[in-house]
Tab-separated table of C-alpha atoms in Angstrom:
chain	number	residue	atom	x	y	z
A	1	MET	CA	96.041	-91.356	-77.435
A	2	ASN	CA	94.469	-93.903	-75.036
A	3	ASP	CA	96.990	-96.686	-75.877
A	4	LYS	CA	99.801	-94.612	-74.209
A	5	VAL	CA	97.771	-94.489	-70.907
A	6	GLU	CA	99.118	-97.173	-68.496
A	7	PHE	CA	98.207	-98.069	-64.874
A	8	GLY	CA	100.551	-99.351	-62.202
A	9	LYS	CA	99.377	-102.011	-59.790
A	10	ALA	CA	98.517	-99.488	-57.093
A	11	GLU	CA	96.573	-97.359	-59.528
A	12	ARG	CA	94.581	-100.452	-60.733
A	13	GLU	CA	93.692	-101.243	-57.177
A	14	ARG	CA	92.822	-97.635	-56.492
A	15	TYR	CA	90.258	-97.639	-59.078
A	16	ARG	CA	88.907	-100.941	-58.772
A	17	ARG	CA	85.671	-100.041	-57.197
A	18	GLN	CA	84.886	-97.994	-60.357
A	19	ASP	CA	85.323	-101.041	-62.768
A	20	GLY	CA	82.403	-101.415	-64.926
A	21	ILE	CA	80.982	-97.886	-64.265
A	22	LEU	CA	83.012	-95.890	-66.865
A	23	GLY	CA	82.793	-98.262	-69.834
A	24	PRO	CA	85.719	-99.923	-71.692
A	25	GLY	CA	88.661	-97.592	-71.846
A	26	GLY	CA	86.834	-95.031	-69.520
A	27	GLN	CA	89.534	-95.113	-66.757
A	28	GLU	CA	92.057	-94.460	-69.577
A	29	ARG	CA	90.164	-91.536	-71.052
A	30	LEU	CA	90.065	-89.912	-67.511
A	31	LYS	CA	93.718	-90.503	-67.066
A	32	ALA	CA	94.408	-88.896	-70.484
A	33	ALA	CA	92.346	-85.839	-69.755
A	34	THR	CA	93.323	-82.389	-68.206
A	35	VAL	CA	90.368	-80.547	-66.620
A	36	PHE	CA	90.293	-76.894	-65.864
A	37	VAL	CA	88.742	-76.031	-62.617
A	38	ALA	CA	87.657	-72.393	-62.184
A	39	GLY	CA	87.458	-71.659	-58.401
A	40	ALA	CA	88.639	-73.579	-55.337
A	41	GLY	CA	85.905	-72.488	-53.076
A	42	GLY	CA	82.931	-74.384	-51.945
A	43	LEU	CA	82.022	-75.984	-55.184
A	44	GLY	CA	85.633	-76.262	-56.090
A	45	SER	CA	86.455	-78.277	-52.858
A	46	ALA	CA	83.898	-81.037	-53.877
A	47	VAL	CA	84.805	-80.901	-57.476
A	48	LEU	CA	88.394	-81.167	-57.026
A	49	THR	CA	88.091	-83.874	-54.328
A	50	TYR	CA	85.990	-86.175	-56.549
A	51	LEU	CA	87.915	-85.520	-59.684
A	52	ALA	CA	91.232	-86.364	-58.287
A	53	ALA	CA	89.767	-89.428	-56.472
A	54	ALA	CA	88.165	-90.717	-59.740
A	55	GLY	CA	91.545	-90.633	-61.516
A	56	VAL	CA	91.430	-87.697	-63.901
A	57	GLY	CA	94.965	-87.318	-65.434
A	58	ALA	CA	95.516	-83.601	-64.656
A	59	VAL	CA	93.549	-80.837	-63.007
A	60	ARG	CA	94.424	-77.157	-63.765
A	61	VAL	CA	93.060	-75.085	-60.786
A	62	TYR	CA	92.850	-71.307	-60.885
A	63	ASP	CA	91.751	-69.345	-57.838
A	64	ASP	CA	92.661	-65.611	-56.822
A	65	ASP	CA	91.781	-65.895	-53.085
A	66	VAL	CA	93.377	-66.737	-49.846
A	67	VAL	CA	91.513	-69.074	-47.314
A	68	ARG	CA	89.662	-67.170	-44.637
A	69	LEU	CA	87.997	-68.370	-41.431
A	70	ASP	CA	84.475	-67.772	-42.839
A	71	ASN	CA	85.319	-70.128	-45.657
A	72	LEU	CA	85.826	-73.148	-43.444
A	73	ASN	CA	81.865	-73.738	-43.237
A	74	ARG	CA	81.954	-74.944	-46.768
A	75	GLN	CA	85.423	-75.122	-48.255
A	76	VAL	CA	86.352	-78.440	-46.967
A	77	LEU	CA	89.781	-78.920	-48.726
A	78	TYR	CA	91.156	-76.416	-46.093
A	79	SER	CA	91.963	-76.309	-42.454
A	80	GLU	CA	92.676	-73.481	-39.895
A	81	LEU	CA	96.440	-74.157	-40.898
A	82	ASP	CA	95.632	-72.932	-44.229
A	83	LEU	CA	94.303	-69.438	-43.154
A	84	GLY	CA	95.780	-66.616	-45.248
A	85	ARG	CA	97.364	-68.973	-47.726
A	86	PRO	CA	96.234	-69.083	-51.400
A	87	LYS	CA	93.623	-71.492	-52.153
A	88	ALA	CA	94.751	-72.894	-55.402
A	89	VAL	CA	98.317	-73.904	-53.966
A	90	ARG	CA	96.650	-75.329	-50.818
A	91	ALA	CA	94.106	-77.096	-52.825
A	92	GLY	CA	96.810	-78.543	-54.936
A	93	LEU	CA	98.627	-79.863	-52.029
A	94	ARG	CA	95.561	-81.580	-50.505
A	95	ILE	CA	94.436	-83.265	-53.887
A	96	ARG	CA	97.994	-84.438	-54.473
A	97	ASN	CA	98.025	-86.126	-51.151
A	98	LEU	CA	94.577	-87.722	-52.064
A	99	ASN	CA	95.907	-89.144	-55.357
A	100	PRO	CA	99.410	-88.647	-56.312
A	101	HIS	CA	98.840	-89.915	-59.712
A	102	VAL	CA	96.972	-86.792	-60.631
A	103	ARG	CA	99.049	-84.038	-62.184
A	104	ILE	CA	98.168	-80.647	-60.319
A	105	GLU	CA	98.705	-77.311	-62.125
A	106	ALA	CA	97.570	-74.926	-59.235
A	107	VAL	CA	97.876	-71.185	-60.032
A	108	ARG	CA	96.853	-68.408	-57.903
A	109	GLY	CA	95.421	-65.687	-60.403
A	110	ARG	CA	92.364	-64.154	-62.086
A	111	ILE	CA	90.645	-65.582	-65.073
A	112	GLU	CA	90.386	-62.568	-67.509
A	113	PRO	CA	89.641	-62.231	-71.205
A	114	ALA	CA	93.160	-61.709	-72.058
A	115	ASN	CA	94.212	-65.183	-70.443
A	116	ALA	CA	91.077	-67.260	-70.485
A	117	ARG	CA	91.850	-69.148	-73.742
A	118	SER	CA	95.272	-69.985	-72.918
A	119	LEU	CA	94.189	-71.337	-69.526
A	120	LEU	CA	91.777	-73.816	-71.236
A	121	ASP	CA	94.131	-74.842	-73.825
A	122	GLY	CA	94.588	-78.552	-74.044
A	123	CYS	CA	91.691	-79.170	-71.421
A	124	ALA	CA	89.038	-81.744	-72.335
A	125	ALA	CA	86.547	-80.172	-69.997
A	126	ALA	CA	86.180	-77.154	-67.742
A	127	VAL	CA	84.204	-76.684	-64.583
A	128	ASP	CA	82.564	-73.421	-63.376
A	129	ALA	CA	83.149	-73.413	-59.569
A	130	LEU	CA	83.067	-69.751	-59.561
A	131	ASP	CA	81.164	-67.349	-57.296
A	132	ASN	CA	80.356	-64.544	-59.791
A	133	PHE	CA	78.935	-64.122	-63.295
A	134	GLU	CA	81.330	-61.786	-64.602
A	135	THR	CA	84.100	-64.385	-64.418
A	136	ARG	CA	81.528	-67.075	-65.271
A	137	PHE	CA	80.843	-65.355	-68.813
A	138	VAL	CA	84.553	-65.007	-69.383
A	139	LEU	CA	85.003	-68.641	-68.773
A	140	ASN	CA	82.051	-69.533	-70.673
A	141	GLU	CA	83.011	-67.525	-73.831
A	142	ALA	CA	86.649	-69.196	-73.829
A	143	ALA	CA	85.206	-72.644	-73.645
A	144	VAL	CA	82.669	-71.979	-76.258
A	145	ARG	CA	85.152	-70.560	-78.682
A	146	LEU	CA	87.507	-73.577	-77.851
A	147	GLY	CA	84.693	-76.085	-78.161
A	148	ILE	CA	85.329	-77.452	-74.634
A	149	PRO	CA	82.423	-78.681	-72.642
A	150	LEU	CA	81.794	-76.629	-69.649
A	151	VAL	CA	80.054	-77.949	-66.351
A	152	HIS	CA	78.352	-75.023	-64.429
A	153	GLY	CA	77.696	-74.880	-60.861
A	154	ALA	CA	76.069	-72.251	-58.628
A	155	VAL	CA	74.659	-72.149	-55.130
A	156	SER	CA	72.723	-70.199	-52.584
A	157	GLY	CA	71.509	-71.053	-49.188
A	158	LEU	CA	70.007	-74.584	-49.643
A	159	SER	CA	69.642	-74.305	-53.270
A	160	GLY	CA	71.864	-75.169	-56.109
A	161	GLN	CA	71.951	-75.775	-60.027
A	162	VAL	CA	74.058	-77.484	-62.521
A	163	LEU	CA	74.077	-76.924	-66.116
A	164	THR	CA	76.510	-78.652	-68.764
A	165	VAL	CA	77.300	-76.571	-71.906
A	166	ARG	CA	78.102	-78.422	-74.940
A	167	PRO	CA	79.356	-75.683	-77.111
A	168	GLY	CA	77.417	-75.358	-80.488
A	169	ARG	CA	74.966	-78.022	-79.348
A	170	THR	CA	73.179	-76.836	-76.164
A	171	ALA	CA	72.576	-73.670	-74.467
A	172	CYS	CA	75.667	-71.819	-73.134
A	173	LEU	CA	75.736	-69.749	-70.057
A	174	ARG	CA	75.201	-66.521	-72.007
A	175	CYS	CA	72.177	-68.040	-73.876
A	176	VAL	CA	70.452	-68.447	-70.454
A	177	PHE	CA	71.578	-65.643	-68.266
A	178	PRO	CA	71.881	-62.065	-69.702
A	179	PRO	CA	74.362	-59.741	-67.881
A	180	VAL	CA	73.013	-58.701	-64.662
A	181	PRO	CA	74.513	-56.530	-61.955
A	182	ALA	CA	77.000	-57.984	-59.568
A	183	GLN	CA	75.386	-59.577	-56.517
A	184	PRO	CA	76.192	-59.005	-52.706
A	185	GLY	CA	77.617	-61.967	-50.565
A	186	PHE	CA	75.375	-65.017	-50.419
A	187	PRO	CA	74.462	-67.236	-47.458
A	188	ILE	CA	75.486	-70.708	-48.031
A	189	LEU	CA	75.462	-74.118	-46.333
A	190	GLY	CA	78.597	-76.433	-46.913
A	191	ALA	CA	76.365	-79.327	-47.659
A	192	THR	CA	74.716	-77.498	-50.571
A	193	CYS	CA	78.176	-77.069	-52.068
A	194	GLY	CA	78.877	-80.560	-51.500
A	195	VAL	CA	75.796	-81.703	-53.353
A	196	ILE	CA	76.261	-79.365	-56.464
A	197	GLY	CA	80.031	-79.749	-56.695
A	198	SER	CA	79.585	-83.636	-56.517
A	199	VAL	CA	77.109	-83.546	-59.457
A	200	GLN	CA	79.515	-81.287	-61.256
A	201	ALA	CA	82.155	-83.868	-60.884
A	202	GLY	CA	80.055	-86.612	-61.881
A	203	GLU	CA	79.158	-84.569	-65.006
A	204	VAL	CA	82.858	-84.260	-65.828
A	205	VAL	CA	83.594	-88.060	-65.369
A	206	LYS	CA	80.618	-88.832	-67.716
A	207	LEU	CA	81.850	-86.371	-70.385
A	208	LEU	CA	85.422	-87.869	-70.226
A	209	ALA	CA	84.413	-91.288	-70.145
A	210	GLY	CA	81.645	-91.085	-72.588
A	211	ILE	CA	79.022	-92.586	-70.441
A	212	GLY	CA	75.396	-91.485	-69.515
A	213	THR	CA	73.584	-88.354	-70.473
A	214	PRO	CA	75.051	-84.910	-69.766
A	215	ALA	CA	72.695	-82.366	-68.020
A	216	ALA	CA	72.862	-80.181	-71.037
A	217	GLY	CA	69.981	-78.181	-72.322
A	218	ARG	CA	68.297	-78.343	-68.819
A	219	ILE	CA	69.073	-76.670	-65.552
A	220	LEU	CA	69.432	-79.497	-62.709
A	221	PHE	CA	68.021	-77.564	-59.926
A	222	TRP	CA	68.521	-78.799	-56.191
A	223	ASP	CA	65.899	-77.451	-53.604
A	224	GLY	CA	67.563	-78.607	-50.454
A	225	ARG	CA	64.924	-77.036	-48.180
A	226	ALA	CA	62.067	-79.147	-49.720
A	227	GLY	CA	64.661	-81.860	-50.345
A	228	GLY	CA	64.215	-82.552	-54.194
A	229	TRP	CA	65.424	-81.930	-57.642
A	230	ASP	CA	63.718	-80.055	-60.606
A	231	GLU	CA	64.664	-79.574	-64.205
A	232	VAL	CA	64.155	-76.447	-66.147
A	233	GLU	CA	64.593	-76.716	-70.061
A	234	VAL	CA	67.006	-74.269	-71.387
A	235	LYS	CA	67.241	-73.653	-75.146
A	236	ARG	CA	69.978	-72.170	-77.349
A	237	ASN	CA	69.465	-68.415	-78.142
A	238	PRO	CA	70.025	-67.792	-81.778
A	239	GLY	CA	71.045	-64.274	-80.907
A	240	CYS	CA	73.472	-65.344	-78.229
A	241	PRO	CA	76.629	-63.170	-78.519
A	242	VAL	CA	78.856	-66.029	-77.584
A	243	CYS	CA	77.492	-69.056	-79.433
A	244	GLY	CA	74.792	-67.880	-81.570
A	245	ARG	CA	77.020	-68.554	-84.631
A	246	VAL	CA	78.744	-71.498	-83.334
A	247	GLY	CA	77.320	-74.768	-84.852
A	248	VAL	CA	77.274	-78.528	-84.288
A	249	GLY	CA	80.507	-79.938	-85.110
A	250	THR	CA	82.753	-77.284	-83.532
A	251	GLU	CA	82.897	-79.226	-80.218
A	252	GLY	CA	86.311	-80.640	-79.216
A	253	ALA	CA	87.287	-84.285	-79.040
A	254	SER	CA	84.910	-85.109	-76.353
B	1	MET	CA	43.937	-68.072	-72.338
B	2	THR	CA	45.658	-70.227	-70.051
B	3	VAL	CA	49.452	-70.392	-69.166
B	4	ARG	CA	51.292	-72.853	-66.851
B	5	VAL	CA	53.680	-71.519	-64.392
B	6	ARG	CA	55.995	-73.567	-62.373
B	7	PHE	CA	57.923	-72.368	-59.296
B	8	LEU	CA	61.230	-73.294	-57.874
B	9	ALA	CA	62.859	-73.379	-54.392
B	10	HIS	CA	61.609	-70.627	-52.007
B	11	LEU	CA	59.408	-69.212	-54.498
B	12	ARG	CA	57.015	-72.336	-53.981
B	13	THR	CA	56.696	-71.257	-50.393
B	14	LEU	CA	55.896	-67.559	-51.378
B	15	PHE	CA	53.368	-68.613	-54.070
B	16	GLY	CA	52.011	-71.571	-52.229
B	17	ALA	CA	52.097	-73.742	-55.047
B	18	LYS	CA	54.829	-75.860	-57.038
B	19	GLU	CA	52.620	-75.218	-60.165
B	20	THR	CA	49.648	-73.296	-61.082
B	21	GLU	CA	47.491	-72.271	-64.198
B	22	VAL	CA	46.540	-68.685	-64.755
B	23	GLU	CA	43.879	-67.459	-66.782
B	24	LEU	CA	44.772	-64.135	-68.744
B	25	ALA	CA	42.849	-62.108	-70.969
B	26	GLU	CA	44.337	-61.756	-74.505
B	27	PRO	CA	46.518	-60.277	-75.602
B	28	ALA	CA	48.925	-60.881	-72.541
B	29	ARG	CA	52.443	-60.127	-71.766
B	30	VAL	CA	54.756	-61.637	-68.978
B	31	ALA	CA	53.873	-58.348	-66.969
B	32	ASP	CA	50.155	-59.183	-67.153
B	33	LEU	CA	51.030	-62.699	-65.788
B	34	LEU	CA	53.330	-61.327	-62.971
B	35	ALA	CA	50.860	-58.937	-61.963
B	36	ALA	CA	48.192	-61.591	-61.622
B	37	LEU	CA	50.529	-63.752	-59.670
B	38	CYS	CA	51.871	-61.134	-57.368
B	39	ASP	CA	48.802	-60.361	-55.322
B	40	THR	CA	50.506	-59.575	-52.152
B	41	PRO	CA	53.169	-57.074	-51.289
B	42	GLY	CA	55.683	-59.859	-50.388
B	43	ARG	CA	55.217	-61.369	-53.607
B	44	ARG	CA	55.555	-57.956	-55.473
B	45	ALA	CA	58.834	-57.302	-53.493
B	46	GLU	CA	60.239	-60.567	-54.456
B	47	ILE	CA	59.529	-60.392	-58.209
B	48	PHE	CA	59.967	-56.793	-58.914
B	49	GLY	CA	62.706	-54.512	-58.064
B	50	PRO	CA	62.792	-50.765	-57.797
B	51	GLY	CA	60.886	-49.110	-60.745
B	52	GLY	CA	58.738	-52.035	-61.584
B	53	ALA	CA	61.575	-53.869	-63.468
B	54	LEU	CA	62.219	-57.655	-62.830
B	55	ASN	CA	64.167	-58.252	-59.676
B	56	PRO	CA	67.643	-59.433	-60.988
B	57	GLN	CA	67.613	-62.182	-58.332
B	58	VAL	CA	64.712	-63.748	-60.119
B	59	VAL	CA	64.842	-65.760	-63.541
B	60	VAL	CA	61.725	-66.055	-65.514
B	61	MET	CA	61.861	-68.590	-68.313
B	62	LYS	CA	59.408	-68.978	-71.023
B	63	GLY	CA	59.638	-72.139	-72.890
B	64	GLY	CA	63.392	-72.668	-72.235
B	65	THR	CA	64.242	-68.912	-72.964
B	66	ASN	CA	65.026	-66.229	-70.132
B	67	VAL	CA	62.472	-63.583	-70.752
B	68	LEU	CA	65.401	-60.879	-70.516
B	69	SER	CA	66.500	-62.487	-73.807
B	70	LEU	CA	63.362	-62.002	-75.449
B	71	GLN	CA	61.335	-58.525	-74.645
B	72	GLY	CA	61.463	-58.736	-70.760
B	73	VAL	CA	58.252	-58.191	-69.058
B	74	GLU	CA	56.697	-57.032	-72.496
B	75	THR	CA	57.247	-60.403	-73.753
B	76	PRO	CA	54.059	-61.714	-75.387
B	77	LEU	CA	52.548	-64.740	-74.170
B	78	ALA	CA	50.452	-67.541	-75.959
B	79	ALA	CA	47.967	-69.910	-74.736
B	80	GLY	CA	49.704	-73.147	-73.383
B	81	ASP	CA	52.929	-71.307	-72.587
B	82	ALA	CA	55.054	-72.924	-69.958
B	83	ILE	CA	56.725	-70.274	-67.442
B	84	ALA	CA	59.405	-71.339	-64.682
B	85	ILE	CA	60.188	-68.914	-62.260
B	86	LEU	CA	63.301	-69.569	-60.250
B	87	PRO	CA	65.782	-67.940	-58.065
B	88	PHE	CA	69.135	-66.583	-59.788
B	89	LEU	CA	71.925	-68.402	-57.910
B	90	VAL	CA	75.397	-66.849	-58.233
B	91	GLY	CA	77.482	-68.373	-55.301
B	92	GLY	CA	80.183	-71.008	-55.499
């Protein structure tokens, strides 16, 4: 697959400062990959920006919402000119301007059990930049069934967390978080989204390039109030209704 | 027996510690641990919801497993267990 990936002069210059970080063939592996990004809000703004800047081949961004004024404290892909416009579409335009070499598939829509697997089809990784666990569980189940690694992020106030799911190998979201009642709106500082979304983008780049150690089997927890990171070990749940019967070897090509 | 408890984020401020060790009479359950920890109305209000169930905005992990995936607050504890108590974050 990688031998079909070629870079023009401008692309080589664009990624020059990443040389040596992604390993031999790493930039090619990024370009060969499609990444699904669920949600183009606070987390999605950082995730999409850094994935596009890093040179991921294609991003498939899905969001059901339109831009509102109270999004602009954190959703830095948008400006007042975007108010009332679909986030997915506006996000696609922004990142196309940032890096025209990235193929953008931007769709305004909901992720549901009926469409989740087809949305993820052909993707090398998926990013959870959602704002509710109901949809997170739908995304998680589709990613696990397809063997696609999933990078989860969530935020509130000055805190945030990241967990990478390697299907069949490490805990999935459903192993860790049982179904809970829907939560009301959350207070959030934009900088917290920037911290967590940036770590998520870094996780995706690592997975695609095949470098480093994923934040799998452990929640990375950012405590912005105190200014520090913690880790919380998370184990697979043998009785997990999603991944309990999915074993090692079912993960995709990553 | 002694169990080790780690608090994250604002729970550190509420409980006045990053980490603590709690001595419990055997046999002990998660409910006994939380009762021992929640010695003020503010702490009780943060950890427990209406009816004495765990507040859904708090996650209690025992050795890498959410206690809600075990037996909830009835989950038995053993000497040396490592507990982490953290906020449940949903936003994006």
